[in-house]
Short mmCIF file of C-alpha atoms and ligand atoms in Angstrom, two decimals:
data_model
loop_
_atom_site.label_atom_id
_atom_site.label_comp_id
_atom_site.label_asym_id
_atom_site.label_seq_id
_atom_site.Cartn_x
_atom_site.Cartn_y
_atom_site.Cartn_z
CA MET A 1 -6.59 80.95 -23.53
CA THR A 2 -4.81 77.55 -23.45
CA PRO A 3 -4.77 75.60 -20.16
CA SER A 4 -1.01 76.09 -19.77
CA SER A 5 -1.26 79.85 -20.13
CA LYS A 6 -4.07 79.77 -17.57
CA VAL A 7 -1.74 78.03 -15.07
CA LEU A 8 1.01 80.55 -15.85
CA LYS A 9 -1.39 83.40 -15.24
CA THR A 10 -2.45 81.92 -11.87
CA ILE A 11 1.17 81.52 -10.78
CA LYS A 12 1.87 85.11 -11.80
CA TRP A 13 -1.16 86.24 -9.83
CA ILE A 14 -0.01 84.34 -6.73
CA TYR A 15 3.42 85.94 -6.90
CA SER A 16 2.14 89.36 -7.92
CA PRO A 17 2.42 90.80 -4.37
CA CYS A 18 6.14 90.13 -4.69
CA HIS A 19 6.32 92.58 -7.56
CA ARG A 20 8.76 95.39 -6.82
CA LYS A 21 6.14 98.03 -6.14
CA LYS A 22 4.14 95.83 -3.77
CA LYS A 23 7.03 94.22 -1.90
CA ILE A 24 5.43 95.01 1.43
CA LEU A 25 2.66 92.50 0.66
CA CYS A 26 5.06 89.77 -0.38
CA VAL A 27 5.83 88.21 3.02
CA PRO A 28 2.25 88.07 4.37
CA ALA A 29 0.92 86.74 1.07
CA LEU A 30 3.47 83.96 0.88
CA PHE A 31 2.94 83.16 4.56
CA PHE A 32 -0.79 82.92 3.93
CA ILE A 33 -0.32 80.62 0.92
CA LEU A 34 2.12 78.42 2.85
CA THR A 35 -0.23 78.13 5.84
CA VAL A 36 -3.22 77.21 3.66
CA THR A 37 -1.16 74.59 1.80
CA MET A 38 0.05 73.13 5.10
CA PHE A 39 -3.47 72.98 6.51
CA ILE A 40 -4.70 71.14 3.45
CA SER A 41 -1.81 68.74 2.93
CA LEU A 42 -1.19 67.87 6.60
CA LYS A 43 -4.89 67.82 7.52
CA ILE A 44 -4.31 70.35 10.28
CA ASP A 45 -7.54 71.07 12.07
CA LEU A 46 -8.38 74.28 13.84
CA ILE A 47 -9.37 72.74 17.17
CA CYS A 48 -6.21 70.72 17.65
CA PRO A 49 -3.60 72.26 15.32
CA PHE A 50 -0.71 69.92 16.09
CA SER A 51 -2.70 66.70 16.08
CA PHE A 52 -1.28 65.78 12.66
CA LEU A 53 1.97 65.04 14.45
CA LEU A 54 0.11 62.53 16.62
CA PHE A 55 -1.96 60.74 13.98
CA PRO A 56 -0.10 57.45 13.74
CA GLU A 57 -0.56 54.61 11.31
CA MET A 58 -2.76 52.17 13.19
CA SER A 59 -0.89 48.97 12.37
CA SER A 60 2.54 50.32 13.25
CA SER A 61 1.49 52.01 16.49
CA LEU A 62 -0.23 49.12 18.30
CA VAL A 63 1.83 47.38 20.97
CA PRO A 64 1.47 43.59 21.08
CA ARG A 65 1.74 41.79 24.41
CA LYS A 66 5.02 40.28 25.46
CA SER A 67 5.41 36.63 24.55
CA LYS A 68 7.61 33.91 23.28
CA HIS A 69 4.94 32.77 20.82
CA PHE A 70 5.96 33.09 17.22
CA ASP A 71 3.60 30.86 15.32
CA ASN A 72 -0.10 30.71 14.85
CA ILE A 73 -0.55 34.34 15.85
CA CYS A 74 -4.08 35.63 15.16
CA LEU A 75 -4.48 37.81 12.10
CA HIS A 76 -5.94 41.17 12.94
CA PRO A 77 -8.26 41.93 10.06
CA TYR A 78 -8.62 45.65 10.69
CA GLU A 79 -4.99 46.58 11.18
CA LYS A 80 -4.19 46.45 7.50
CA GLN A 81 -7.34 45.87 5.56
CA LEU A 82 -9.84 48.51 6.54
CA SER A 83 -13.46 47.42 6.65
CA ASN A 84 -16.66 49.26 5.83
CA GLU A 85 -18.75 46.63 7.56
CA ARG A 86 -21.14 47.74 10.30
CA ILE A 87 -22.67 45.87 13.22
CA GLU A 88 -26.18 47.02 13.90
CA VAL A 89 -26.78 48.45 17.38
CA ASN A 90 -29.91 47.18 19.06
CA LEU A 91 -30.84 50.14 21.23
CA ASN A 92 -33.51 48.39 23.29
CA VAL A 93 -32.10 45.07 24.44
CA ASN A 94 -34.33 43.65 27.17
CA ASP A 95 -33.40 41.13 29.87
CA LEU A 96 -34.89 38.21 27.94
CA GLU A 97 -32.94 39.09 24.80
CA LEU A 98 -29.73 39.37 26.78
CA THR A 99 -30.29 36.01 28.46
CA ALA A 100 -30.92 34.42 25.06
CA PHE A 101 -27.82 36.14 23.69
CA THR A 102 -25.71 34.83 26.60
CA GLY A 103 -26.28 31.33 25.26
CA GLN A 104 -25.16 32.38 21.77
CA ALA A 105 -22.12 34.48 22.68
CA GLU A 106 -19.70 31.83 21.56
CA ASN A 107 -16.86 31.01 23.94
CA VAL A 108 -17.51 33.94 26.28
CA ALA A 109 -16.22 32.61 29.57
CA ILE A 110 -17.96 33.37 32.84
CA GLY A 111 -16.79 36.81 33.98
CA GLY A 112 -17.11 38.20 30.43
CA ALA A 113 -13.71 37.06 29.13
CA TRP A 114 -13.09 35.94 25.57
CA SER A 115 -10.08 34.76 23.63
CA PRO A 116 -9.69 33.28 20.14
CA THR A 117 -9.34 29.50 20.29
CA GLU A 118 -7.81 28.80 16.87
CA CYS A 119 -4.81 31.09 17.17
CA TRP A 120 -2.72 33.01 19.69
CA PRO A 121 -4.01 36.58 20.25
CA LYS A 122 -1.41 39.31 19.84
CA TYR A 123 -3.37 41.73 22.05
CA HIS A 124 -4.92 41.31 25.47
CA VAL A 125 -6.99 44.02 27.07
CA ASN A 126 -8.98 44.60 30.27
CA ILE A 127 -11.95 46.91 29.69
CA ILE A 128 -13.02 48.83 32.80
CA ILE A 129 -16.48 50.41 33.00
CA PRO A 130 -17.50 52.71 35.87
CA TYR A 131 -21.16 52.10 36.57
CA ARG A 132 -24.27 52.93 38.56
CA GLN A 133 -27.94 52.52 37.63
CA ARG A 134 -27.60 52.41 33.85
CA GLN A 135 -29.09 48.95 33.36
CA GLU A 136 -30.54 49.59 29.88
CA GLN A 137 -27.20 50.90 28.64
CA LEU A 138 -25.24 48.02 30.14
CA ARG A 139 -27.51 45.54 28.33
CA VAL A 140 -26.94 47.30 24.97
CA PHE A 141 -23.21 47.54 25.70
CA LEU A 142 -22.75 43.83 26.50
CA HIS A 143 -24.92 42.73 23.60
CA TYR A 144 -22.87 44.84 21.19
CA PHE A 145 -19.34 44.34 22.54
CA HIS A 146 -19.43 40.56 22.74
CA ARG A 147 -20.09 40.59 18.99
CA TYR A 148 -17.78 43.50 18.11
CA LEU A 149 -14.61 42.52 20.00
CA PRO A 150 -14.30 38.87 18.86
CA LEU A 151 -14.17 40.19 15.27
CA GLN A 152 -10.92 41.93 16.21
CA GLN A 153 -9.41 38.60 17.32
CA ILE A 154 -8.16 40.06 20.61
CA ALA A 155 -8.34 38.52 24.07
CA TYR A 156 -10.40 40.67 26.44
CA ARG A 157 -12.34 40.84 29.69
CA ILE A 158 -15.17 43.26 30.53
CA ILE A 159 -15.02 44.52 34.12
CA VAL A 160 -17.88 46.61 35.50
CA VAL A 161 -17.05 48.60 38.63
CA GLU A 162 -20.27 49.58 40.34
CA GLN A 163 -20.42 52.31 42.98
CA SER A 164 -22.68 51.96 46.04
CA ALA A 165 -25.52 54.46 46.53
CA GLU A 166 -24.18 56.65 49.36
CA LYS A 167 -22.03 59.25 47.64
CA GLU A 168 -21.91 61.19 44.37
CA PHE A 169 -20.60 59.19 41.42
CA ASN A 170 -16.79 59.20 41.21
CA ARG A 171 -15.79 58.05 37.72
CA GLY A 172 -12.04 58.47 38.19
CA LYS A 173 -11.92 56.57 41.46
CA LEU A 174 -13.93 53.69 40.01
CA PHE A 175 -11.38 53.42 37.18
CA ASN A 176 -8.59 53.27 39.77
CA VAL A 177 -10.41 50.53 41.71
CA GLY A 178 -11.01 48.59 38.47
CA PHE A 179 -7.33 48.80 37.63
CA VAL A 180 -6.07 47.74 41.08
CA GLU A 181 -8.56 44.86 41.45
CA SER A 182 -7.88 43.62 37.91
CA GLU A 183 -4.13 43.71 38.41
CA LYS A 184 -4.59 41.46 41.48
CA ARG A 185 -6.78 38.91 39.72
CA PHE A 186 -6.14 39.01 35.94
CA PRO A 187 -3.34 41.45 35.13
CA SER A 188 -2.90 42.87 31.65
CA ASP A 189 -0.39 45.10 29.85
CA CYS A 190 -3.25 47.10 28.42
CA TYR A 191 -6.36 48.77 29.86
CA ILE A 192 -9.29 50.50 28.23
CA PHE A 193 -11.18 52.94 30.45
CA HIS A 194 -14.65 53.00 28.94
CA ASP A 195 -17.95 54.80 29.52
CA VAL A 196 -20.96 52.49 29.32
CA ASP A 197 -22.83 54.80 26.93
CA LEU A 198 -20.33 54.81 24.05
CA ILE A 199 -20.59 52.38 21.14
CA PRO A 200 -17.80 52.25 18.52
CA GLN A 201 -19.15 52.46 14.97
CA SER A 202 -16.10 51.30 13.04
CA LEU A 203 -14.60 47.84 13.26
CA ASN A 204 -11.26 49.42 12.40
CA ASN A 205 -10.96 51.01 15.84
CA MET A 206 -8.69 48.37 17.35
CA TYR A 207 -9.24 47.73 21.06
CA ALA A 208 -5.54 47.49 21.86
CA CYS A 209 -2.91 49.79 23.31
CA THR A 210 -0.64 52.06 21.33
CA GLY A 211 2.86 53.20 22.37
CA MET A 212 1.31 56.35 23.82
CA PRO A 213 -2.06 56.74 25.61
CA ARG A 214 -4.86 56.86 23.05
CA HIS A 215 -8.15 58.72 23.08
CA LEU A 216 -10.37 56.25 21.24
CA SER A 217 -13.62 58.23 21.27
CA SER A 218 -12.43 61.40 19.56
CA ALA A 219 -15.34 61.52 17.09
CA VAL A 220 -18.66 61.18 18.95
CA ASP A 221 -22.01 61.72 17.20
CA THR A 222 -23.25 64.15 19.88
CA PHE A 223 -20.28 66.43 19.03
CA ASN A 224 -20.97 66.09 15.31
CA TYR A 225 -18.05 63.64 15.06
CA GLN A 226 -15.62 66.43 15.91
CA LEU A 227 -13.28 67.04 18.78
CA PRO A 228 -14.87 69.72 21.01
CA TYR A 229 -11.47 70.81 22.41
CA CYS A 230 -7.91 69.60 22.08
CA GLY A 231 -7.34 68.54 25.70
CA ILE A 232 -10.47 66.35 25.94
CA LEU A 233 -9.72 62.85 27.25
CA GLY A 234 -13.17 61.58 28.27
CA GLY A 235 -15.27 58.68 27.01
CA VAL A 236 -12.88 55.90 26.00
CA VAL A 237 -9.13 55.88 26.69
CA ALA A 238 -6.57 53.10 26.14
CA MET A 239 -3.42 53.06 28.23
CA ARG A 240 -0.62 50.63 28.83
CA SER A 241 -0.63 49.60 32.51
CA GLN A 242 2.90 50.91 32.92
CA HIS A 243 1.75 54.38 31.76
CA PHE A 244 -1.31 54.30 34.00
CA ARG A 245 0.99 53.71 36.97
CA GLU A 246 3.36 56.43 35.79
CA VAL A 247 0.59 59.06 35.77
CA ASN A 248 -0.64 57.79 39.18
CA GLY A 249 -4.02 56.84 37.67
CA TYR A 250 -7.00 59.17 37.86
CA SER A 251 -7.58 61.64 40.66
CA ASN A 252 -9.78 60.28 43.50
CA MET A 253 -11.15 63.71 44.33
CA PHE A 254 -13.79 64.32 41.64
CA TYR A 255 -17.18 63.38 43.12
CA GLY A 256 -19.99 64.38 40.72
CA TRP A 257 -19.84 65.21 37.00
CA GLY A 258 -16.89 66.72 35.15
CA GLY A 259 -13.20 67.48 35.35
CA GLU A 260 -11.60 64.10 36.15
CA ASP A 261 -10.90 63.44 32.45
CA ASP A 262 -9.37 66.89 31.87
CA ASN A 263 -7.24 66.20 34.95
CA LEU A 264 -6.08 62.90 33.40
CA TYR A 265 -4.95 64.85 30.31
CA PHE A 266 -2.91 67.07 32.62
CA ARG A 267 -1.36 64.03 34.34
CA VAL A 268 -0.47 62.44 31.01
CA SER A 269 1.23 65.62 29.78
CA GLN A 270 3.10 66.05 33.08
CA ALA A 271 4.50 62.52 32.70
CA GLY A 272 5.92 63.57 29.31
CA LEU A 273 3.46 61.37 27.38
CA ASN A 274 1.43 62.38 24.32
CA VAL A 275 -2.21 61.62 23.70
CA ILE A 276 -2.74 60.11 20.28
CA ARG A 277 -5.92 59.75 18.25
CA PHE A 278 -6.83 57.80 15.15
CA GLU A 279 -8.53 59.37 12.14
CA PRO A 280 -12.11 60.58 12.87
CA ASP A 281 -13.51 58.00 10.50
CA VAL A 282 -12.00 55.22 12.66
CA ALA A 283 -12.73 56.90 16.01
CA LYS A 284 -16.50 57.20 15.41
CA TYR A 285 -18.80 56.50 18.37
CA LYS A 286 -22.50 56.62 19.01
CA MET A 287 -23.57 57.92 22.42
CA LEU A 288 -26.57 56.19 24.01
CA ARG A 289 -29.23 58.62 25.22
CA HIS A 290 -29.35 59.64 28.84
CA ILE A 291 -30.29 62.63 30.96
CA LYS A 292 -27.40 65.08 31.24
CA GLU A 293 -25.79 64.91 34.69
CA VAL A 294 -25.58 68.07 36.80
CA PRO A 295 -21.97 69.36 36.71
CA ASN A 296 -20.07 69.49 39.99
CA PRO A 297 -19.76 73.22 40.79
CA ALA A 298 -16.45 72.63 42.63
CA ARG A 299 -14.73 70.85 39.71
CA PHE A 300 -12.56 73.79 38.64
CA GLN A 301 -11.23 74.32 42.19
CA ILE A 302 -10.48 70.60 42.48
CA MET A 303 -8.66 70.68 39.16
CA GLU A 304 -6.51 73.56 40.31
CA MET A 305 -5.78 71.98 43.69
CA ASP A 306 -4.95 68.58 42.18
CA GLN A 307 -2.36 70.05 39.82
CA GLY A 308 -0.11 70.68 42.84
CA ILE A 309 -0.57 67.28 44.47
CA TYR A 310 -1.32 64.79 41.69
CA SER A 311 1.82 62.71 42.30
CA ALA A 312 0.59 61.97 45.84
CA GLU A 313 -3.09 61.65 44.93
CA GLY A 314 -4.45 58.88 42.72
CA LEU A 315 -3.49 55.22 42.57
CA ASN A 316 -1.00 55.60 45.42
CA ASN A 317 -3.49 56.87 48.04
CA LEU A 318 -6.54 54.95 46.83
CA ASN A 319 -8.84 53.61 49.53
CA TYR A 320 -12.16 51.84 49.12
CA THR A 321 -14.30 49.06 50.54
CA LEU A 322 -14.88 46.08 48.30
CA LEU A 323 -18.51 45.05 48.84
CA SER A 324 -18.61 42.13 46.43
CA TYR A 325 -16.84 40.46 43.55
CA GLU A 326 -18.85 38.36 41.14
CA LEU A 327 -18.29 36.55 37.87
CA LYS A 328 -21.45 37.22 35.86
CA PRO A 329 -22.04 35.39 32.56
CA LEU A 330 -21.11 38.40 30.40
CA TYR A 331 -18.94 40.52 32.75
CA THR A 332 -16.96 40.65 35.96
CA ARG A 333 -18.74 42.77 38.58
CA ILE A 334 -16.87 44.66 41.26
CA PHE A 335 -19.23 46.36 43.70
CA VAL A 336 -17.53 48.99 45.78
CA HIS A 337 -17.94 51.81 48.26
CA VAL A 338 -15.61 54.70 47.43
C1 NGS B 1 -16.01 69.32 29.78
C2 NGS B 1 -15.81 68.62 31.11
C3 NGS B 1 -15.31 67.21 30.89
C4 NGS B 1 -16.30 66.47 29.97
C5 NGS B 1 -16.45 67.25 28.68
C6 NGS B 1 -17.42 66.60 27.71
O1 NGS B 1 -16.54 70.59 29.98
O2 NGS B 1 -15.23 66.57 32.14
O3 NGS B 1 -16.92 68.56 28.98
O4 NGS B 1 -18.58 66.25 28.35
N1 NGS B 1 -14.83 69.38 31.90
C7 NGS B 1 -15.15 70.13 32.92
O5 NGS B 1 -16.29 70.25 33.31
C8 NGS B 1 -14.05 70.83 33.64
S1 NGS B 1 -19.81 65.59 27.59
O6 NGS B 1 -20.45 66.60 26.82
O7 NGS B 1 -19.27 64.52 26.76
O8 NGS B 1 -20.68 65.03 28.61
O9 NGS B 1 -15.84 65.17 29.68
#
């Protein structure tokens, strides 16, 4: 049988259910073929079927900061020319190593801010990290990020918001505090809300804001580099400050583990915004090891309650006591009672 007659035979076989006698099978068979073709060609995945609509081109979706600068703008190597380069992660950075590194982290200003000196950076971002008693992870994080971010030629500042010992950890509220305090002291059009235990593995994952809120850490190693569910918005999220205000920030009510990130997804959808994600190969993260926190048993009730009151609960009713504000060599520290 020649190759062309083979193809003809296959086409005949595909359309065979449409033969007069088997007409009843025609519609489902064609529907099946169409669905399979769509899944393959549009890369539709089963967990998040409509995500293909929200997979933007990285270079066209990033939003540069407002400026009158037109010349000598920094080139952003990973927007157009994708890289396969890796930075090795040193998983056991000790205090001595970090102190030595502080001397080498070129141009990192006190408070953990960095900006390219040779050109004007198109993107500026404040990175907020909620924190308590994860010293080993913070060392690894700082050691890695002050090498990773300068390669993207962006201007950034790392802000660690540490919660005092009294109450259960409140991740959402610490993000809100980080946002409010940063806006007072060093405002930015773009914020990245970042867990301390997540390390990006691809240099192509630009630390800048997109037109819509972006879930940066959508492919984490502990989830086999797959999205566990469509509405997940934990780990690392980039949002324009105007959008963060529009959604009224995070809820302040989630003390203990779980729920505040799912609630943020709800807030984003209610504001008519979409969550976008880059390709899994770009959005790869490594999670640093830690003991799993005990989930807050009341989180589902809080989620339900907050859905009725979210516009009056968040950034606009935030209260906290600022215990100290410090410019450390590699980060800005905000110590707070919430
Ligand atoms: C969900 C939690 C989220 C959490 C996500 C992933 O079940 O807060 O797991 O967690 N939602 C609720 O509990 C309602 S992870 O495995 O990354 O620690 O972010």
